Amino acid sequence: MAVTKRLRVDMIACDGHGVCAELFPERIQLDDWGFPIIDDAPIPERLLKDARRAVTLCPALALQLVDDTRR
Ligand code: SF4
């Protein structure tokens, strides 16, 4: 069984570049100050590639994909 993933952001590391919201608007929006608001619902397989790209390209390395441990 595949492990589902969720997005997490480290708000201390985040610089508010906003790149993540451009790369993955399906789950990331920006607040009025340019910081991300993450929809942490499980990410379906079809969106994982885009989610991984946003994680990789975050300039502050503040985004993570974590295993879903909720039931
Ligand atoms: S790309 Fe990274 S540093 Fe920029 S707003 Fe998103 S999480 Fe923060």
PDB file of N, CA, C and O and ligand atoms in Angstrom, residues 8-11 13-21 23 28 30 34-36 38 54-55 57-64, ligand 1:
ATOM      1  N   ARG A   8       4.293  20.134   4.484  1.00  0.00           N
ATOM      2  CA  ARG A   8       4.538  20.889   5.706  1.00  0.00           C
ATOM      3  C   ARG A   8       5.469  22.045   5.371  1.00  0.00           C
ATOM      4  O   ARG A   8       6.316  21.921   4.505  1.00  0.00           O
ATOM      5  N   VAL A   9       5.306  23.135   6.086  1.00  0.00           N
ATOM      6  CA  VAL A   9       6.240  24.244   5.888  1.00  0.00           C
ATOM      7  C   VAL A   9       6.835  24.638   7.236  1.00  0.00           C
ATOM      8  O   VAL A   9       6.140  24.681   8.254  1.00  0.00           O
ATOM      9  N   ASP A  10       8.128  24.874   7.225  1.00  0.00           N
ATOM     10  CA  ASP A  10       8.837  25.363   8.395  1.00  0.00           C
ATOM     11  C   ASP A  10       8.789  26.888   8.328  1.00  0.00           C
ATOM     12  O   ASP A  10       9.527  27.516   7.566  1.00  0.00           O
ATOM     13  N   MET A  11       7.894  27.487   9.100  1.00  0.00           N
ATOM     14  CA  MET A  11       7.672  28.927   8.994  1.00  0.00           C
ATOM     15  C   MET A  11       8.859  29.739   9.509  1.00  0.00           C
ATOM     16  O   MET A  11       8.987  30.927   9.206  1.00  0.00           O
ATOM     17  N   ALA A  13      12.031  28.870   8.825  1.00  0.00           N
ATOM     18  CA  ALA A  13      12.967  28.869   7.697  1.00  0.00           C
ATOM     19  C   ALA A  13      12.424  29.632   6.496  1.00  0.00           C
ATOM     20  O   ALA A  13      13.188  30.206   5.714  1.00  0.00           O
ATOM     21  N   CYS A  14      11.112  29.669   6.344  1.00  0.00           N
ATOM     22  CA  CYS A  14      10.487  30.274   5.167  1.00  0.00           C
ATOM     23  C   CYS A  14      10.787  31.769   5.087  1.00  0.00           C
ATOM     24  O   CYS A  14      10.665  32.496   6.064  1.00  0.00           O
ATOM     25  N   ASP A  15      11.189  32.197   3.887  1.00  0.00           N
ATOM     26  CA  ASP A  15      11.491  33.608   3.651  1.00  0.00           C
ATOM     27  C   ASP A  15      10.380  34.342   2.922  1.00  0.00           C
ATOM     28  O   ASP A  15      10.524  35.518   2.592  1.00  0.00           O
ATOM     29  N   GLY A  16       9.304  33.623   2.595  1.00  0.00           N
ATOM     30  CA  GLY A  16       8.199  34.261   1.893  1.00  0.00           C
ATOM     31  C   GLY A  16       8.500  34.595   0.448  1.00  0.00           C
ATOM     32  O   GLY A  16       8.002  35.583  -0.086  1.00  0.00           O
ATOM     33  N   HIS A  17       9.315  33.776  -0.194  1.00  0.00           N
ATOM     34  CA  HIS A  17       9.618  34.012  -1.611  1.00  0.00           C
ATOM     35  C   HIS A  17       8.380  33.814  -2.487  1.00  0.00           C
ATOM     36  O   HIS A  17       8.275  34.434  -3.538  1.00  0.00           O
ATOM     37  N   GLY A  18       7.533  32.911  -2.072  1.00  0.00           N
ATOM     38  CA  GLY A  18       6.301  32.666  -2.823  1.00  0.00           C
ATOM     39  C   GLY A  18       6.455  31.725  -4.002  1.00  0.00           C
ATOM     40  O   GLY A  18       5.502  31.486  -4.736  1.00  0.00           O
ATOM     41  N   VAL A  19       7.650  31.202  -4.203  1.00  0.00           N
ATOM     42  CA  VAL A  19       7.876  30.291  -5.329  1.00  0.00           C
ATOM     43  C   VAL A  19       6.949  29.078  -5.232  1.00  0.00           C
ATOM     44  O   VAL A  19       6.403  28.609  -6.234  1.00  0.00           O
ATOM     45  N   CYS A  20       6.773  28.591  -4.038  1.00  0.00           N
ATOM     46  CA  CYS A  20       5.981  27.369  -3.839  1.00  0.00           C
ATOM     47  C   CYS A  20       4.543  27.549  -4.329  1.00  0.00           C
ATOM     48  O   CYS A  20       3.975  26.642  -4.930  1.00  0.00           O
ATOM     49  N   ALA A  21       3.971  28.705  -4.104  1.00  0.00           N
ATOM     50  CA  ALA A  21       2.583  28.930  -4.523  1.00  0.00           C
ATOM     51  C   ALA A  21       2.463  28.999  -6.037  1.00  0.00           C
ATOM     52  O   ALA A  21       1.439  28.633  -6.599  1.00  0.00           O
ATOM     53  N   LEU A  23       4.461  27.245  -8.032  1.00  0.00           N
ATOM     54  CA  LEU A  23       4.728  25.888  -8.515  1.00  0.00           C
ATOM     55  C   LEU A  23       3.636  24.897  -8.149  1.00  0.00           C
ATOM     56  O   LEU A  23       3.449  23.897  -8.840  1.00  0.00           O
ATOM     57  N   ILE A  28      -1.080  25.336  -2.280  1.00  0.00           N
ATOM     58  CA  ILE A  28      -0.393  26.423  -1.564  1.00  0.00           C
ATOM     59  C   ILE A  28      -0.892  27.773  -2.073  1.00  0.00           C
ATOM     60  O   ILE A  28      -0.857  28.048  -3.273  1.00  0.00           O
ATOM     61  N   LEU A  30      -0.795  32.147  -0.925  1.00  0.00           N
ATOM     62  CA  LEU A  30       0.004  33.076  -0.136  1.00  0.00           C
ATOM     63  C   LEU A  30      -0.899  33.999   0.660  1.00  0.00           C
ATOM     64  O   LEU A  30      -1.966  34.401   0.187  1.00  0.00           O
ATOM     65  N   GLY A  34       2.849  37.386   1.744  1.00  0.00           N
ATOM     66  CA  GLY A  34       3.621  36.524   0.841  1.00  0.00           C
ATOM     67  C   GLY A  34       4.073  35.218   1.453  1.00  0.00           C
ATOM     68  O   GLY A  34       4.892  34.509   0.867  1.00  0.00           O
ATOM     69  N   PHE A  35       3.528  34.906   2.631  1.00  0.00           N
ATOM     70  CA  PHE A  35       3.887  33.635   3.258  1.00  0.00           C
ATOM     71  C   PHE A  35       2.844  32.568   2.922  1.00  0.00           C
ATOM     72  O   PHE A  35       1.658  32.880   2.745  1.00  0.00           O
ATOM     73  N   PRO A  36       3.287  31.325   2.835  1.00  0.00           N
ATOM     74  CA  PRO A  36       2.398  30.277   2.344  1.00  0.00           C
ATOM     75  C   PRO A  36       1.342  29.824   3.343  1.00  0.00           C
ATOM     76  O   PRO A  36       1.593  29.745   4.540  1.00  0.00           O
ATOM     77  N   ILE A  38      -0.739  26.512   3.646  1.00  0.00           N
ATOM     78  CA  ILE A  38      -0.686  25.159   3.095  1.00  0.00           C
ATOM     79  C   ILE A  38      -1.989  24.418   3.364  1.00  0.00           C
ATOM     80  O   ILE A  38      -2.472  24.394   4.493  1.00  0.00           O
ATOM     81  N   ALA A  54       7.981  21.619  -6.017  1.00  0.00           N
ATOM     82  CA  ALA A  54       7.904  22.788  -5.137  1.00  0.00           C
ATOM     83  C   ALA A  54       8.844  22.631  -3.948  1.00  0.00           C
ATOM     84  O   ALA A  54       9.528  23.580  -3.549  1.00  0.00           O
ATOM     85  N   VAL A  55       8.896  21.430  -3.389  1.00  0.00           N
ATOM     86  CA  VAL A  55       9.795  21.164  -2.252  1.00  0.00           C
ATOM     87  C   VAL A  55      11.247  21.372  -2.679  1.00  0.00           C
ATOM     88  O   VAL A  55      12.033  22.028  -1.983  1.00  0.00           O
ATOM     89  N   LEU A  57      12.484  23.134  -5.146  1.00  0.00           N
ATOM     90  CA  LEU A  57      12.854  24.472  -5.610  1.00  0.00           C
ATOM     91  C   LEU A  57      12.630  25.572  -4.573  1.00  0.00           C
ATOM     92  O   LEU A  57      12.929  26.732  -4.841  1.00  0.00           O
ATOM     93  N   CYS A  58      12.126  25.229  -3.420  1.00  0.00           N
ATOM     94  CA  CYS A  58      12.000  26.245  -2.359  1.00  0.00           C
ATOM     95  C   CYS A  58      13.393  26.760  -2.010  1.00  0.00           C
ATOM     96  O   CYS A  58      14.251  25.988  -1.583  1.00  0.00           O
ATOM     97  N   PRO A  59      13.650  28.054  -2.176  1.00  0.00           N
ATOM     98  CA  PRO A  59      14.995  28.593  -1.952  1.00  0.00           C
ATOM     99  C   PRO A  59      15.461  28.473  -0.504  1.00  0.00           C
ATOM    100  O   PRO A  59      16.661  28.452  -0.236  1.00  0.00           O
ATOM    101  N   ALA A  60      14.524  28.384   0.416  1.00  0.00           N
ATOM    102  CA  ALA A  60      14.891  28.324   1.829  1.00  0.00           C
ATOM    103  C   ALA A  60      14.852  26.894   2.380  1.00  0.00           C
ATOM    104  O   ALA A  60      15.071  26.684   3.577  1.00  0.00           O
ATOM    105  N   LEU A  61      14.558  25.924   1.525  1.00  0.00           N
ATOM    106  CA  LEU A  61      14.419  24.526   1.950  1.00  0.00           C
ATOM    107  C   LEU A  61      13.423  24.406   3.106  1.00  0.00           C
ATOM    108  O   LEU A  61      13.621  23.638   4.041  1.00  0.00           O
ATOM    109  N   ALA A  62      12.363  25.184   3.020  1.00  0.00           N
ATOM    110  CA  ALA A  62      11.389  25.232   4.115  1.00  0.00           C
ATOM    111  C   ALA A  62      10.207  24.298   3.913  1.00  0.00           C
ATOM    112  O   ALA A  62       9.420  24.093   4.827  1.00  0.00           O
ATOM    113  N   LEU A  63      10.093  23.753   2.718  1.00  0.00           N
ATOM    114  CA  LEU A  63       8.957  22.866   2.434  1.00  0.00           C
ATOM    115  C   LEU A  63       9.374  21.414   2.583  1.00  0.00           C
ATOM    116  O   LEU A  63      10.478  21.040   2.183  1.00  0.00           O
ATOM    117  N   GLN A  64       8.461  20.605   3.087  1.00  0.00           N
ATOM    118  CA  GLN A  64       8.719  19.172   3.212  1.00  0.00           C
ATOM    119  C   GLN A  64       7.491  18.393   2.794  1.00  0.00           C
ATOM    120  O   GLN A  64       6.358  18.845   2.997  1.00  0.00           O
TER     121      GLN A  64
HETATM  122  S1  SF4 B   1       9.078  28.844  -1.639  1.00  0.00           S
HETATM  123 FE1  SF4 B   1       9.834  28.247   0.394  1.00  0.00          FE
HETATM  124  S2  SF4 B   1      10.608  30.135   1.279  1.00  0.00           S
HETATM  125 FE2  SF4 B   1       9.283  30.688  -0.405  1.00  0.00          FE
HETATM  126  S3  SF4 B   1       7.229  31.017   0.483  1.00  0.00           S
HETATM  127 FE3  SF4 B   1       7.347  28.889  -0.193  1.00  0.00          FE
HETATM  128  S4  SF4 B   1       8.028  27.747   1.616  1.00  0.00           S
HETATM  129 FE4  SF4 B   1       8.507  29.887   1.970  1.00  0.00          FE
END
